Amino acid sequence: MGAPLIVEVFVTPSQALTSTPIRVAIVGTGAIARGSHLPALRVLAAEQPLEIVAAVDVDAASAEAFCADAGAGRPYTDLGLMLAEQRPDLVTLGTPPRFHREQTVAALRAGAWVWCEKPPCPSLADFDAIQAAEDPHSGGPYASIVFQHRFGSGSHHVRALLAEQAMGRPLVAHCQTTWYRDRAYYSVPWRGRWSTEGGGPAMGHGIHQMDLLLDLLGPWSEIRAMAGRLVHDVETEDVSTALVRFENGTMATIVNSVLSPDEVSRIRIDCERATVELTHLYGHRNADWRITPAPGVSPEQAAVWQDFGPDVPSSHEAQLRGLLADLRAGRRPRSSGADGRTSLELVAALYKAAFTGNTVRAGEIGPGDPYYSALHGNAPGWAPAAAEATA
């Protein structure tokens, strides 16, 4: 069977569901908040009732400058105080992964929905604690992960084709995130460390393409993997490779690297009647997708597959637009709960398979498994020294 069909709604200004403004607070006022969250919020504020009410950062000057640039909101250095005084409807998190669990749970308990940057959090245990703080019985609040590559017209079109098996069964897939990060990149103290970055390129870089692969193909069943430190003096890996079998029978390869001068992000899926390929770097448009029909497919049929419709690029804006519609409707957003957990589970399984040399099966990493509470699994040679001593 193919992956379940997911209906993706592209909300337009005329589809605003209410005139009540959504109150938004930004937590973490660094590059991702300034370069991605704020621009998306500005576009959406022109379409529907929405207002930025606060910005939080441990650096008071950064929070103040952010509010000044945004032309809205009150600066804070204390998340709890902001939640109590402003009572936001939505909190966007652009902080380092090690803070995501504590900050997300605090916002959920204050009644705010959360949109959290990837990586989601440092462990499956952290993610499950976040999910436990949600309130699905009352229509939220929910916590959604920023996986913007799932969104946009290209991924929407291909997901539908695969779900319907319009091109036949998917058979072989390749997922590639081969980027380049130099020594200066890792000279920043928190990078390359399990406790602060959450993992190496599998977690911090390749997770976007792996998430998109899962969104297109559906659940995986087993994984084998290798990881290495070939160049950089870091705790985590700087390259990993994996073989993955999906429940639908598709066999896939995954490569994650920060050692590759010719940078590219790529997904390729070979189906019975066509090959689908996406080649880009940090975001995709319709033109970045290519569908090559197999011999014997009629030009008319191929033209239907190759018609992606109006171009909606993958972006923070595209995902946030859908999230706001879900918030107003009181329904669980995509990339939250079990749907948001699947990519982190695959990353945890990749590390376990690589560090143990064993095949790891979906669902086997749970409470009591060392890879449930830490992605390094206390593995000798990979865990921080203190963790190895404890183990």
Coordinates of C-alpha atoms in Angstrom, one line a residue:
M1 CA 0.0 0.0 0.0
G2 CA 1.1 3.6 -0.6
A3 CA 1.4 6.3 2.0
P4 CA -1.9 7.7 3.2
L5 CA -3.1 10.7 1.2
I6 CA -2.6 13.9 3.2
V7 CA -4.8 16.8 2.1
E8 CA -2.7 20.1 2.3
V9 CA -4.7 23.3 2.3
F10 CA -3.2 26.4 0.9
V11 CA -5.0 29.1 2.8
T12 CA -5.6 32.4 1.1
P13 CA -6.5 35.7 2.7
S14 CA -10.2 35.2 1.8
Q15 CA -10.2 32.0 3.9
A16 CA -9.5 33.7 7.2
L17 CA -11.7 31.9 9.8
T18 CA -12.1 34.6 12.4
S19 CA -11.5 38.3 13.0
T20 CA -9.8 37.6 16.4
P21 CA -6.1 38.4 16.1
I22 CA -3.7 35.5 16.9
R23 CA -1.2 36.7 19.5
V24 CA 2.3 35.6 18.7
A25 CA 5.4 35.6 20.8
I26 CA 8.9 34.9 19.4
V27 CA 11.4 33.1 21.7
G28 CA 15.0 33.3 20.6
T29 CA 15.7 36.4 18.6
G30 CA 18.7 35.2 16.6
A31 CA 19.2 34.5 12.9
I32 CA 16.4 32.0 12.3
A33 CA 13.9 34.3 14.0
R34 CA 15.0 37.4 12.1
G35 CA 15.6 35.6 8.7
S36 CA 12.6 33.2 8.6
H37 CA 10.1 33.6 11.4
L38 CA 9.6 37.4 11.3
P39 CA 9.3 37.6 7.5
A40 CA 6.7 34.8 7.5
L41 CA 4.8 36.5 10.2
R42 CA 4.8 39.8 8.4
V43 CA 3.4 38.3 5.2
L44 CA 0.7 36.4 7.2
A45 CA -0.2 39.5 9.2
A46 CA -1.1 41.2 6.0
E47 CA -3.5 38.3 5.2
Q48 CA -5.2 37.7 8.5
P49 CA -5.6 39.1 12.0
L50 CA -2.3 38.5 13.7
E51 CA 0.0 40.5 16.0
I52 CA 3.4 40.0 17.5
V53 CA 3.0 40.7 21.3
A54 CA 6.5 39.8 22.6
A55 CA 10.0 38.7 22.0
V56 CA 12.1 36.7 24.5
D57 CA 15.9 36.3 24.6
V58 CA 18.5 35.9 27.4
D59 CA 20.2 38.9 25.7
A60 CA 18.0 41.9 26.6
A61 CA 19.6 44.0 23.9
S62 CA 18.8 41.4 21.2
A63 CA 15.1 41.2 22.4
E64 CA 14.8 45.0 22.4
A65 CA 16.4 45.3 18.9
F66 CA 14.1 42.6 17.5
C67 CA 11.0 44.3 18.8
A68 CA 12.2 47.6 17.3
D69 CA 12.9 46.0 13.9
A70 CA 9.5 44.2 14.0
G71 CA 7.8 47.4 15.0
A72 CA 5.7 45.5 17.5
G73 CA 5.9 43.5 20.7
R74 CA 7.4 43.9 24.2
P75 CA 10.9 42.6 24.9
Y76 CA 11.5 40.0 27.7
T77 CA 14.4 38.0 29.1
D78 CA 12.1 35.8 31.2
L79 CA 9.9 33.3 29.3
G80 CA 7.7 32.6 32.3
L81 CA 7.0 36.2 32.9
M82 CA 6.2 36.8 29.3
L83 CA 3.7 33.8 29.2
A84 CA 2.0 35.1 32.4
E85 CA 1.7 38.7 31.2
Q86 CA 1.0 38.3 27.5
R87 CA -0.9 35.0 27.3
P88 CA 0.1 34.4 23.6
D89 CA -1.9 32.1 21.4
L90 CA 1.3 30.9 19.6
V91 CA 4.9 30.8 20.6
T92 CA 7.6 30.3 17.9
L93 CA 10.9 28.8 19.2
G94 CA 14.2 29.6 17.6
T95 CA 16.4 28.6 20.5
P96 CA 19.1 25.8 20.7
P97 CA 17.7 22.3 20.9
R98 CA 18.6 21.7 24.5
F99 CA 16.1 24.3 25.6
H100 CA 13.2 23.0 23.4
R101 CA 11.6 20.6 25.9
E102 CA 11.5 23.0 28.9
Q103 CA 10.4 26.0 26.8
T104 CA 7.8 24.0 24.8
V105 CA 6.2 22.4 27.9
A106 CA 6.1 25.8 29.6
A107 CA 4.3 27.4 26.7
L108 CA 1.8 24.5 26.3
R109 CA 1.0 24.6 30.0
A110 CA 0.3 28.3 29.6
G111 CA -2.2 27.5 26.9
A112 CA -0.1 28.5 23.9
W113 CA 0.5 26.5 20.7
V114 CA 4.2 26.1 19.8
W115 CA 6.0 26.1 16.5
C116 CA 9.5 24.8 17.3
E117 CA 12.6 24.9 15.0
K118 CA 14.4 21.7 14.2
P119 CA 16.1 19.7 15.6
P120 CA 13.0 19.1 17.7
C121 CA 14.8 18.2 20.9
P122 CA 17.8 16.1 22.0
S123 CA 16.0 12.8 22.6
L124 CA 12.8 10.8 22.1
A125 CA 12.3 11.0 25.9
D126 CA 12.2 14.8 25.5
F127 CA 9.8 14.6 22.6
D128 CA 7.4 12.3 24.5
A129 CA 7.4 14.7 27.4
I130 CA 6.4 17.5 25.1
Q131 CA 3.6 15.4 23.5
A132 CA 2.3 14.5 27.0
A133 CA 1.9 18.2 27.7
E134 CA -0.4 18.8 24.7
D135 CA -4.2 18.8 25.1
P136 CA -5.7 16.9 22.2
H137 CA -9.0 16.5 24.1
S138 CA -9.7 20.3 24.0
G139 CA -8.4 21.0 20.5
G140 CA -5.0 22.0 21.6
P141 CA -2.6 23.5 22.4
Y142 CA -0.3 21.4 20.2
A143 CA 3.5 21.7 19.5
S144 CA 4.5 21.4 15.8
I145 CA 8.1 21.1 14.5
V146 CA 9.4 23.3 11.7
F147 CA 9.8 20.9 8.8
Q148 CA 9.1 23.4 6.0
H149 CA 10.4 21.1 3.2
R150 CA 7.1 19.1 3.5
F151 CA 5.2 22.1 2.5
G152 CA 4.7 23.8 -0.9
S153 CA 3.1 22.7 -4.2
G154 CA 5.9 20.4 -5.3
S155 CA 5.9 18.1 -2.3
H156 CA 2.1 18.2 -2.2
H157 CA 1.8 17.1 -5.8
V158 CA 4.4 14.3 -5.5
R159 CA 2.9 13.1 -2.2
A160 CA -0.5 12.7 -3.9
L161 CA 0.9 10.8 -6.8
L162 CA 2.8 8.4 -4.5
A163 CA -0.2 7.9 -2.3
E164 CA -2.4 7.0 -5.2
Q165 CA 0.4 4.9 -6.8
A166 CA -0.3 6.8 -10.0
M167 CA 3.2 6.0 -11.2
G168 CA 3.1 2.5 -9.8
R169 CA 4.7 1.2 -6.6
P170 CA 7.7 3.1 -5.2
L171 CA 10.7 0.7 -5.3
V172 CA 14.1 2.4 -4.8
A173 CA 14.9 5.7 -3.1
H174 CA 17.9 7.9 -2.3
C175 CA 18.0 10.7 0.2
Q176 CA 21.1 13.0 0.2
T177 CA 22.1 15.9 2.3
T178 CA 25.8 16.6 1.4
W179 CA 26.8 20.0 2.6
Y180 CA 30.1 21.6 3.6
R181 CA 31.0 23.0 7.0
D182 CA 34.6 24.2 7.6
R183 CA 36.7 24.3 10.8
A184 CA 35.6 27.8 11.6
Y185 CA 32.0 26.6 11.7
Y186 CA 32.9 24.1 14.4
S187 CA 35.0 26.6 16.4
V188 CA 31.7 27.8 17.8
P189 CA 31.7 26.1 21.3
W190 CA 28.2 24.6 21.1
R191 CA 28.5 23.0 17.7
G192 CA 29.5 19.3 17.3
R193 CA 28.4 18.5 20.9
W194 CA 25.5 16.2 21.8
S195 CA 24.3 18.3 24.7
T196 CA 24.0 21.5 22.7
E197 CA 23.6 20.7 19.0
G198 CA 21.7 17.5 19.6
G199 CA 23.7 15.5 17.1
G200 CA 25.8 15.8 13.9
P201 CA 24.6 16.1 10.3
A202 CA 22.0 13.4 10.7
M203 CA 20.3 15.5 13.3
G204 CA 21.1 19.1 12.5
H205 CA 21.3 19.0 8.7
G206 CA 19.9 15.9 7.1
I207 CA 16.8 15.7 9.2
H208 CA 15.0 18.0 6.7
Q209 CA 15.4 15.7 3.7
M210 CA 14.8 12.5 5.8
D211 CA 11.6 14.1 7.1
L212 CA 10.5 14.8 3.6
L213 CA 11.4 11.3 2.5
L214 CA 9.2 9.9 5.3
D215 CA 6.4 12.3 4.4
L216 CA 6.4 11.0 0.8
L217 CA 6.9 7.3 1.4
G218 CA 5.3 6.6 4.8
P219 CA 6.5 4.5 7.7
W220 CA 9.9 2.8 7.7
S221 CA 10.5 -0.7 9.1
E222 CA 14.2 -1.3 9.5
I223 CA 17.6 0.5 9.2
R224 CA 21.3 -0.3 9.0
A225 CA 23.9 2.5 9.3
M226 CA 27.4 3.7 9.6
A227 CA 28.8 6.9 11.0
G228 CA 32.2 8.5 11.2
R229 CA 34.4 11.4 12.1
L230 CA 36.5 11.8 9.1
V231 CA 37.6 15.5 9.4
H232 CA 36.3 17.4 12.3
D233 CA 37.3 17.1 16.0
V234 CA 33.8 16.9 17.4
E235 CA 31.8 14.6 19.8
T236 CA 29.2 13.8 17.1
E237 CA 29.7 12.4 13.6
D238 CA 30.5 14.5 10.5
V239 CA 29.2 11.9 8.0
S240 CA 26.7 9.0 8.1
T241 CA 25.2 6.6 5.7
A242 CA 22.2 4.3 6.1
L243 CA 20.1 1.7 4.3
V244 CA 16.4 1.8 5.1
R245 CA 13.5 -0.5 4.3
F246 CA 10.0 1.0 4.3
E247 CA 6.8 -0.7 5.2
N248 CA 5.7 -0.5 1.6
G249 CA 8.8 -2.4 0.5
T250 CA 10.8 0.6 -0.8
M251 CA 14.5 0.3 -0.2
A252 CA 16.4 3.5 0.4
T253 CA 19.9 4.9 0.9
I254 CA 20.5 7.9 3.1
V255 CA 23.7 10.0 3.1
N256 CA 24.3 12.9 5.5
S257 CA 27.6 14.9 5.3
V258 CA 29.2 18.2 6.2
L259 CA 32.3 17.3 4.2
S260 CA 31.0 17.9 0.7
P261 CA 32.2 21.1 -1.2
D262 CA 29.7 20.5 -4.0
E263 CA 26.6 21.1 -1.8
V264 CA 23.3 19.6 -2.6
S265 CA 20.0 18.3 -1.1
R266 CA 18.4 15.5 -3.1
I267 CA 15.6 13.0 -3.0
R268 CA 15.1 10.4 -5.8
I269 CA 12.3 7.9 -5.9
D270 CA 12.1 5.2 -8.6
C271 CA 8.6 3.9 -9.1
E272 CA 7.4 1.2 -11.5
R273 CA 6.4 3.8 -14.2
A274 CA 8.5 6.9 -13.4
T275 CA 11.4 8.4 -11.5
V276 CA 10.8 11.4 -9.3
E277 CA 13.7 13.6 -8.4
L278 CA 14.1 16.7 -6.3
T279 CA 17.4 18.6 -6.4
H280 CA 17.9 21.8 -4.4
L281 CA 19.8 23.1 -1.4
Y282 CA 17.8 24.9 1.3
G283 CA 14.3 25.0 -0.2
H284 CA 12.5 24.0 -3.4
R285 CA 10.1 25.2 -6.0
N286 CA 8.2 23.4 -8.7
A287 CA 11.1 23.8 -11.1
D288 CA 13.4 21.8 -8.7
W289 CA 11.3 18.6 -9.2
R290 CA 11.6 16.4 -12.2
I291 CA 9.5 13.4 -13.2
T292 CA 10.9 11.0 -15.9
P293 CA 8.4 8.5 -17.2
A294 CA 9.4 4.9 -18.0
P295 CA 9.3 3.7 -21.6
G296 CA 5.8 3.0 -22.7
V297 CA 4.1 5.7 -20.7
S298 CA 2.0 7.9 -23.0
P299 CA 2.9 11.6 -23.3
E300 CA -0.6 12.5 -22.1
Q301 CA -0.1 10.5 -18.9
A302 CA 3.4 11.9 -18.3
A303 CA 2.0 15.5 -18.8
V304 CA -0.5 14.9 -16.0
W305 CA 2.2 13.8 -13.7
Q306 CA 4.5 16.7 -14.6
D307 CA 1.8 19.3 -14.0
F308 CA 2.6 20.7 -10.6
G309 CA 0.1 23.6 -10.7
P310 CA 0.7 27.1 -9.3
D311 CA 4.2 27.4 -7.7
V312 CA 4.1 27.5 -3.9
P313 CA 7.7 27.3 -2.7
S314 CA 8.6 25.3 0.4
S315 CA 9.1 27.8 3.2
H316 CA 8.4 28.8 6.8
E317 CA 5.6 30.9 5.4
A318 CA 3.9 28.0 3.7
Q319 CA 4.0 25.8 6.9
L320 CA 3.0 28.6 9.2
R321 CA 0.0 29.5 7.1
G322 CA -1.3 26.0 7.5
L323 CA -0.5 26.0 11.2
L324 CA -2.5 29.2 11.8
A325 CA -5.5 27.7 10.0
D326 CA -5.2 24.6 12.3
L327 CA -4.9 26.8 15.4
R328 CA -8.1 28.7 14.5
A329 CA -9.9 25.4 13.7
G330 CA -8.6 23.7 16.9
R331 CA -7.2 20.7 15.0
R332 CA -3.9 19.0 15.3
P333 CA -1.3 20.5 12.8
R334 CA 0.9 18.5 10.6
S335 CA 4.4 17.8 12.0
S336 CA 3.2 17.4 15.5
G337 CA 2.6 14.5 17.8
A338 CA 3.3 11.1 16.2
D339 CA 3.6 12.8 12.8
G340 CA 6.4 15.0 14.1
R341 CA 8.1 12.3 16.1
T342 CA 8.7 9.9 13.2
S343 CA 11.8 11.8 11.9
L344 CA 13.4 12.0 15.3
E345 CA 12.8 8.3 15.7
L346 CA 14.6 7.6 12.4
V347 CA 17.5 9.7 13.5
A348 CA 17.7 7.9 16.8
A349 CA 17.6 4.6 15.0
L350 CA 20.3 5.6 12.6
Y351 CA 22.6 6.4 15.5
K352 CA 21.8 3.2 17.3
A353 CA 22.4 1.2 14.1
A354 CA 25.6 3.0 13.4
F355 CA 27.1 2.8 16.9
T356 CA 26.0 -0.8 17.6
G357 CA 26.4 -2.4 14.2
N358 CA 22.9 -3.9 14.5
T359 CA 19.8 -3.6 12.4
V360 CA 17.3 -1.4 14.2
R361 CA 13.5 -1.9 13.7
A362 CA 10.9 0.8 13.9
G363 CA 9.3 1.1 17.4
E364 CA 12.1 -0.7 19.3
I365 CA 13.6 2.4 20.9
G366 CA 11.5 3.0 24.0
P367 CA 11.9 3.7 27.7
G368 CA 14.9 1.7 29.1
D369 CA 16.8 1.8 25.8
P370 CA 19.9 4.0 26.1
Y371 CA 19.1 5.6 22.7
Y372 CA 15.7 6.7 24.0
S373 CA 17.1 9.2 26.5
A374 CA 20.2 10.2 24.5
L375 CA 21.0 10.0 20.8
H376 CA 24.5 8.9 21.5
G377 CA 23.2 6.0 23.6
N378 CA 26.2 6.1 25.9
A379 CA 28.1 4.3 23.2
P380 CA 31.9 4.0 23.8
G381 CA 33.8 6.4 21.6
W382 CA 30.7 8.4 20.8
A383 CA 29.1 9.5 24.1
P384 CA 30.6 12.5 26.0
A385 CA 33.2 11.4 28.5
A386 CA 30.9 11.9 31.5
A387 CA 28.1 9.8 29.9
E388 CA 30.6 7.0 29.2
A389 CA 31.8 7.0 32.8
T390 CA 28.2 6.8 34.1
A391 CA 27.4 4.0 31.7

